[in-house]
PDB file of C-alpha atoms in Angstrom:
ATOM      1  CA  MET A   1     -46.947 -44.032 -27.574  1.00  0.00           C
ATOM      2  CA  HIS A   2     -50.437 -44.915 -26.354  1.00  0.00           C
ATOM      3  CA  LEU A   3     -48.956 -47.339 -23.847  1.00  0.00           C
ATOM      4  CA  LYS A   4     -46.714 -44.633 -22.402  1.00  0.00           C
ATOM      5  CA  LEU A   5     -49.703 -42.315 -22.157  1.00  0.00           C
ATOM      6  CA  ALA A   6     -51.706 -45.009 -20.381  1.00  0.00           C
ATOM      7  CA  VAL A   7     -48.915 -45.676 -17.878  1.00  0.00           C
ATOM      8  CA  ILE A   8     -48.535 -41.969 -17.173  1.00  0.00           C
ATOM      9  CA  LEU A   9     -52.300 -41.594 -16.754  1.00  0.00           C
ATOM     10  CA  VAL A  10     -52.457 -44.470 -14.268  1.00  0.00           C
ATOM     11  CA  ALA A  11     -49.488 -43.120 -12.326  1.00  0.00           C
ATOM     12  CA  VAL A  12     -51.020 -39.659 -12.103  1.00  0.00           C
ATOM     13  CA  MET A  13     -54.392 -41.016 -11.033  1.00  0.00           C
ATOM     14  CA  LEU A  14     -52.839 -43.230  -8.347  1.00  0.00           C
ATOM     15  CA  PHE A  15     -50.658 -40.399  -7.119  1.00  0.00           C
ATOM     16  CA  ALA A  16     -53.460 -37.823  -7.083  1.00  0.00           C
ATOM     17  CA  PHE A  17     -56.121 -40.109  -5.599  1.00  0.00           C
ATOM     18  CA  PRO A  18     -54.707 -42.537  -3.040  1.00  0.00           C
ATOM     19  CA  GLY A  19     -56.717 -45.691  -2.600  1.00  0.00           C
ATOM     20  CA  GLU A  20     -58.733 -46.668   0.446  1.00  0.00           C
ATOM     21  CA  SER A  21     -56.034 -48.986   1.760  1.00  0.00           C
ATOM     22  CA  GLU A  22     -53.462 -46.192   1.482  1.00  0.00           C
ATOM     23  CA  ALA A  23     -55.698 -43.840   3.439  1.00  0.00           C
ATOM     24  CA  ARG A  24     -56.186 -46.450   6.157  1.00  0.00           C
ATOM     25  CA  ARG A  25     -52.471 -47.118   6.338  1.00  0.00           C
ATOM     26  CA  LEU A  26     -51.718 -43.426   6.718  1.00  0.00           C
ATOM     27  CA  GLY A  27     -54.419 -42.915   9.317  1.00  0.00           C
ATOM     28  CA  ARG A  28     -53.435 -45.925  11.453  1.00  0.00           C
ATOM     29  CA  SER A  29     -49.702 -46.248  11.215  1.00  0.00           C
ATOM     30  CA  SER A  30     -47.719 -47.481  14.163  1.00  0.00           C
ATOM     31  CA  ALA A  31     -46.001 -44.107  14.394  1.00  0.00           C
ATOM     32  CA  SER A  32     -49.321 -42.317  14.763  1.00  0.00           C
ATOM     33  CA  SER A  33     -50.675 -44.371  17.653  1.00  0.00           C
ATOM     34  CA  PRO A  34     -49.154 -44.177  21.093  1.00  0.00           C
ATOM     35  CA  ALA A  35     -47.221 -47.146  22.410  1.00  0.00           C
ATOM     36  CA  LYS A  36     -48.987 -49.300  25.036  1.00  0.00           C
ATOM     37  CA  SER A  37     -46.181 -48.849  27.524  1.00  0.00           C
ATOM     38  CA  SER A  38     -46.070 -45.108  27.041  1.00  0.00           C
ATOM     39  CA  THR A  39     -48.018 -42.847  29.339  1.00  0.00           C
ATOM     40  CA  SER A  40     -48.057 -40.034  26.792  1.00  0.00           C
ATOM     41  CA  HIS A  41     -51.443 -38.880  25.532  1.00  0.00           C
ATOM     42  CA  TYR A  42     -50.290 -37.268  22.310  1.00  0.00           C
ATOM     43  CA  ARG A  43     -51.492 -38.583  18.956  1.00  0.00           C
ATOM     44  CA  VAL A  44     -50.077 -37.627  15.546  1.00  0.00           C
ATOM     45  CA  ASN A  45     -52.205 -38.105  12.409  1.00  0.00           C
ATOM     46  CA  VAL A  46     -50.516 -38.215   9.051  1.00  0.00           C
ATOM     47  CA  GLY A  47     -52.485 -37.418   5.889  1.00  0.00           C
ATOM     48  CA  ASN A  48     -54.874 -34.861   4.469  1.00  0.00           C
ATOM     49  CA  ASN A  49     -58.037 -36.028   6.234  1.00  0.00           C
ATOM     50  CA  SER A  50     -58.689 -36.159   9.926  1.00  0.00           C
ATOM     51  CA  SER A  51     -60.792 -39.259   9.245  1.00  0.00           C
ATOM     52  CA  SER A  52     -59.101 -42.607   9.114  1.00  0.00           C
ATOM     53  CA  GLN A  53     -60.961 -43.843   6.022  1.00  0.00           C
ATOM     54  CA  GLY A  54     -60.447 -42.775   2.415  1.00  0.00           C
ATOM     55  CA  SER A  55     -63.289 -41.231   0.452  1.00  0.00           C
ATOM     56  CA  PRO A  56     -65.315 -43.516  -1.820  1.00  0.00           C
ATOM     57  CA  GLY A  57     -64.416 -41.275  -4.777  1.00  0.00           C
ATOM     58  CA  THR A  58     -60.747 -42.220  -4.627  1.00  0.00           C
ATOM     59  CA  ALA A  59     -61.467 -45.880  -5.228  1.00  0.00           C
ATOM     60  CA  THR A  60     -63.763 -44.955  -8.105  1.00  0.00           C
ATOM     61  CA  ALA A  61     -61.153 -42.644  -9.630  1.00  0.00           C
ATOM     62  CA  ALA A  62     -58.505 -45.322  -9.377  1.00  0.00           C
ATOM     63  CA  GLY A  63     -60.866 -47.834 -11.005  1.00  0.00           C
ATOM     64  CA  VAL A  64     -61.596 -45.446 -13.855  1.00  0.00           C
ATOM     65  CA  ALA A  65     -57.886 -44.825 -14.383  1.00  0.00           C
ATOM     66  CA  VAL A  66     -57.131 -48.533 -14.505  1.00  0.00           C
ATOM     67  CA  GLY A  67     -60.014 -49.106 -16.929  1.00  0.00           C
ATOM     68  CA  ALA A  68     -58.811 -46.304 -19.183  1.00  0.00           C
ATOM     69  CA  ALA A  69     -55.277 -47.642 -19.119  1.00  0.00           C
ATOM     70  CA  ALA A  70     -56.501 -51.137 -19.976  1.00  0.00           C
ATOM     71  CA  GLY A  71     -58.541 -49.757 -22.868  1.00  0.00           C
ATOM     72  CA  LEU A  72     -55.536 -47.866 -24.186  1.00  0.00           C
ATOM     73  CA  ALA A  73     -53.331 -50.921 -23.810  1.00  0.00           C
ATOM     74  CA  VAL A  74     -55.815 -53.036 -25.791  1.00  0.00           C
ATOM     75  CA  GLY A  75     -56.039 -50.312 -28.440  1.00  0.00           C
ATOM     76  CA  THR A  76     -52.260 -50.198 -28.628  1.00  0.00           C
ATOM     77  CA  ALA A  77     -52.041 -53.967 -28.997  1.00  0.00           C
ATOM     78  CA  LYS A  78     -54.565 -53.816 -31.853  1.00  0.00           C
ATOM     79  CA  ALA A  79     -52.610 -51.024 -33.499  1.00  0.00           C
ATOM     80  CA  ALA A  80     -49.432 -53.090 -33.300  1.00  0.00           C
ATOM     81  CA  ALA A  81     -51.210 -56.050 -34.905  1.00  0.00           C
ATOM     82  CA  LEU A  82     -52.446 -54.108 -37.971  1.00  0.00           C
ATOM     83  CA  SER A  83     -52.248 -55.798 -41.304  1.00  0.00           C
ATOM     84  CA  PRO A  84     -49.857 -54.301 -43.863  1.00  0.00           C
ATOM     85  CA  GLU A  85     -52.854 -53.261 -45.977  1.00  0.00           C
ATOM     86  CA  GLU A  86     -54.414 -51.451 -43.007  1.00  0.00           C
ATOM     87  CA  ALA A  87     -51.070 -49.795 -42.225  1.00  0.00           C
ATOM     88  CA  ARG A  88     -50.749 -48.623 -45.856  1.00  0.00           C
ATOM     89  CA  ARG A  89     -54.329 -47.368 -45.832  1.00  0.00           C
ATOM     90  CA  ARG A  90     -53.770 -45.445 -42.599  1.00  0.00           C
ATOM     91  CA  ALA A  91     -50.471 -44.038 -43.904  1.00  0.00           C
ATOM     92  CA  ALA A  92     -52.201 -42.960 -47.128  1.00  0.00           C
ATOM     93  CA  LYS A  93     -55.019 -41.358 -45.129  1.00  0.00           C
ATOM     94  CA  GLN A  94     -52.501 -39.579 -42.912  1.00  0.00           C
ATOM     95  CA  ALA A  95     -50.584 -38.367 -45.979  1.00  0.00           C
ATOM     96  CA  GLU A  96     -53.845 -37.157 -47.542  1.00  0.00           C
ATOM     97  CA  ASP A  97     -54.799 -35.394 -44.302  1.00  0.00           C
ATOM     98  CA  GLU A  98     -51.375 -33.736 -44.181  1.00  0.00           C
ATOM     99  CA  ARG A  99     -51.702 -32.698 -47.831  1.00  0.00           C
ATOM    100  CA  LEU A 100     -55.158 -31.232 -47.196  1.00  0.00           C
ATOM    101  CA  ALA A 101     -53.900 -29.439 -44.089  1.00  0.00           C
ATOM    102  CA  LYS A 102     -50.996 -27.993 -46.100  1.00  0.00           C
ATOM    103  CA  LEU A 103     -53.399 -26.888 -48.840  1.00  0.00           C
ATOM    104  CA  ALA A 104     -55.665 -25.254 -46.271  1.00  0.00           C
ATOM    105  CA  ASP A 105     -52.665 -23.563 -44.663  1.00  0.00           C
ATOM    106  CA  ASP A 106     -51.459 -22.328 -48.058  1.00  0.00           C
ATOM    107  CA  GLU A 107     -54.953 -21.045 -48.837  1.00  0.00           C
ATOM    108  CA  ARG A 108     -55.126 -19.191 -45.503  1.00  0.00           C
ATOM    109  CA  ARG A 109     -51.678 -17.707 -46.135  1.00  0.00           C
ATOM    110  CA  ALA A 110     -52.693 -16.638 -49.660  1.00  0.00           C
ATOM    111  CA  ALA A 111     -55.910 -15.115 -48.302  1.00  0.00           C
ATOM    112  CA  ARG A 112     -53.913 -13.156 -45.711  1.00  0.00           C
ATOM    113  CA  GLU A 113     -51.531 -11.946 -48.422  1.00  0.00           C
ATOM    114  CA  ARG A 114     -54.461 -10.943 -50.651  1.00  0.00           C
ATOM    115  CA  GLU A 115     -56.055  -9.101 -47.740  1.00  0.00           C
ATOM    116  CA  LYS A 116     -52.768  -7.350 -46.967  1.00  0.00           C
ATOM    117  CA  ALA A 117     -52.293  -6.393 -50.632  1.00  0.00           C
ATOM    118  CA  GLU A 118     -55.884  -5.098 -50.773  1.00  0.00           C
ATOM    119  CA  GLN A 119     -55.329  -3.019 -47.639  1.00  0.00           C
ATOM    120  CA  GLU A 120     -52.078  -1.614 -49.062  1.00  0.00           C
ATOM    121  CA  LYS A 121     -53.857  -0.821 -52.331  1.00  0.00           C
ATOM    122  CA  LEU A 122     -56.684   0.928 -50.489  1.00  0.00           C
ATOM    123  CA  ALA A 123     -54.172   2.866 -48.386  1.00  0.00           C
ATOM    124  CA  ALA A 124     -52.284   3.942 -51.531  1.00  0.00           C
ATOM    125  CA  GLU A 125     -55.539   4.991 -53.217  1.00  0.00           C
ATOM    126  CA  ALA A 126     -56.546   6.929 -50.102  1.00  0.00           C
ATOM    127  CA  ALA A 127     -53.151   8.669 -50.032  1.00  0.00           C
ATOM    128  CA  ILE A 128     -53.474   9.590 -53.723  1.00  0.00           C
ATOM    129  CA  GLU A 129     -57.018  10.874 -53.170  1.00  0.00           C
ATOM    130  CA  ARG A 130     -55.900  12.869 -50.123  1.00  0.00           C
ATOM    131  CA  GLU A 131     -53.001  14.375 -52.104  1.00  0.00           C
ATOM    132  CA  LYS A 132     -55.367  15.216 -54.961  1.00  0.00           C
ATOM    133  CA  GLN A 133     -57.748  16.938 -52.544  1.00  0.00           C
ATOM    134  CA  GLU A 134     -54.874  18.883 -50.968  1.00  0.00           C
ATOM    135  CA  ARG A 135     -53.721  20.062 -54.413  1.00  0.00           C
ATOM    136  CA  ALA A 136     -57.287  21.057 -55.322  1.00  0.00           C
ATOM    137  CA  GLN A 137     -57.638  22.912 -52.031  1.00  0.00           C
ATOM    138  CA  LYS A 138     -54.320  24.747 -52.591  1.00  0.00           C
ATOM    139  CA  ALA A 139     -55.385  25.644 -56.139  1.00  0.00           C
ATOM    140  CA  GLU A 140     -58.732  26.931 -54.857  1.00  0.00           C
ATOM    141  CA  THR A 141     -57.005  28.928 -52.126  1.00  0.00           C
ATOM    142  CA  LEU A 142     -54.603  30.410 -54.699  1.00  0.00           C
ATOM    143  CA  ARG A 143     -57.486  31.217 -57.071  1.00  0.00           C
ATOM    144  CA  LEU A 144     -59.404  32.924 -54.280  1.00  0.00           C
ATOM    145  CA  ALA A 145     -56.294  34.867 -53.249  1.00  0.00           C
ATOM    146  CA  ARG A 146     -55.771  36.039 -56.852  1.00  0.00           C
ATOM    147  CA  LEU A 147     -59.440  36.978 -57.157  1.00  0.00           C
ATOM    148  CA  GLU A 148     -59.289  38.881 -53.892  1.00  0.00           C
ATOM    149  CA  ALA A 149     -56.091  40.665 -54.965  1.00  0.00           C
ATOM    150  CA  GLU A 150     -57.704  41.590 -58.293  1.00  0.00           C
ATOM    151  CA  GLN A 151     -60.788  42.890 -56.505  1.00  0.00           C
ATOM    152  CA  GLU A 152     -58.614  44.878 -54.100  1.00  0.00           C
ATOM    153  CA  ARG A 153     -56.642  46.351 -57.001  1.00  0.00           C
ATOM    154  CA  ALA A 154     -59.887  47.256 -58.796  1.00  0.00           C
ATOM    155  CA  ARG A 155     -61.274  48.829 -55.618  1.00  0.00           C
ATOM    156  CA  LYS A 156     -58.140  50.932 -55.137  1.00  0.00           C
ATOM    157  CA  GLN A 157     -58.237  51.956 -58.801  1.00  0.00           C
ATOM    158  CA  PHE A 158     -61.877  52.992 -58.413  1.00  0.00           C
ATOM    159  CA  GLU A 159     -61.037  55.003 -55.288  1.00  0.00           C
ATOM    160  CA  ARG A 160     -58.220  56.828 -57.106  1.00  0.00           C
ATOM    161  CA  GLU A 161     -60.401  57.430 -60.143  1.00  0.00           C
ATOM    162  CA  LYS A 162     -63.036  58.834 -57.865  1.00  0.00           C
ATOM    163  CA  LEU A 163     -60.467  61.277 -56.509  1.00  0.00           C
ATOM    164  CA  CYS A 164     -59.510  62.304 -60.007  1.00  0.00           C
ATOM    165  CA  VAL A 165     -62.497  64.175 -61.369  1.00  0.00           C
ATOM    166  CA  ILE A 166     -61.778  65.987 -64.589  1.00  0.00           C
ATOM    167  CA  GLN A 167     -62.661  69.631 -64.301  1.00  0.00           C
ATOM    168  CA  PRO A 168     -62.467  72.467 -66.782  1.00  0.00           C
ATOM    169  CA  VAL A 169     -59.734  74.143 -64.760  1.00  0.00           C
ATOM    170  CA  MET A 170     -57.061  71.915 -63.133  1.00  0.00           C
ATOM    171  CA  THR A 171     -53.610  72.513 -61.707  1.00  0.00           C
ATOM    172  CA  ASP A 172     -50.524  70.776 -63.060  1.00  0.00           C
ATOM    173  CA  ALA A 173     -50.390  68.541 -59.948  1.00  0.00           C
ATOM    174  CA  GLU A 174     -54.010  67.467 -60.432  1.00  0.00           C
ATOM    175  CA  ILE A 175     -53.358  66.753 -64.112  1.00  0.00           C
ATOM    176  CA  ALA A 176     -50.240  64.667 -63.242  1.00  0.00           C
ATOM    177  CA  PHE A 177     -52.190  62.769 -60.585  1.00  0.00           C
ATOM    178  CA  CYS A 178     -55.029  62.036 -63.027  1.00  0.00           C
ATOM    179  CA  LYS A 179     -52.556  60.862 -65.681  1.00  0.00           C
ATOM    180  CA  GLU A 180     -51.075  58.464 -63.129  1.00  0.00           C
ATOM    181  CA  VAL A 181     -54.526  57.228 -62.108  1.00  0.00           C
ATOM    182  CA  TRP A 182     -55.682  56.590 -65.669  1.00  0.00           C
ATOM    183  CA  ARG A 183     -52.692  54.523 -66.660  1.00  0.00           C
TER     184      ARG A 183
END
């Protein structure tokens, strides 16, 4: 796998950064220079630069890519030549790393579930508290309405009693009205 990566890296570097010889070839091709027998004065340059030389950075980039690929190839050769004990040790370490990663993932999942359960619990408690407050508010409103109705009834009764003053001489209508008021 490392070898494939190294080959791809080298190919990309060579493709992206053409070497100095490639830049010279593109700048001085036979198609870009006029023929000696031709009297035409037109010149066609092929390439990204108007200069005929490649930049010094392209050679450096290509050198770095080759060095990196060589390092990867050496590392790959060493990996292929591992002793069975080293291979077992690396496999055990990888298995342990996978186990630890799975444990960490399970712990994160459990923490998310606990957090979700806690939020649901808090939401349920808030809903219960809100419902309790609404019931208390309705009960208070009903109590105040009853108190107000009782006060209104008492006020009306007082007003009627005030109208019904017992006198030594009263008509039958006044007596009937007073009987009704005093009930």
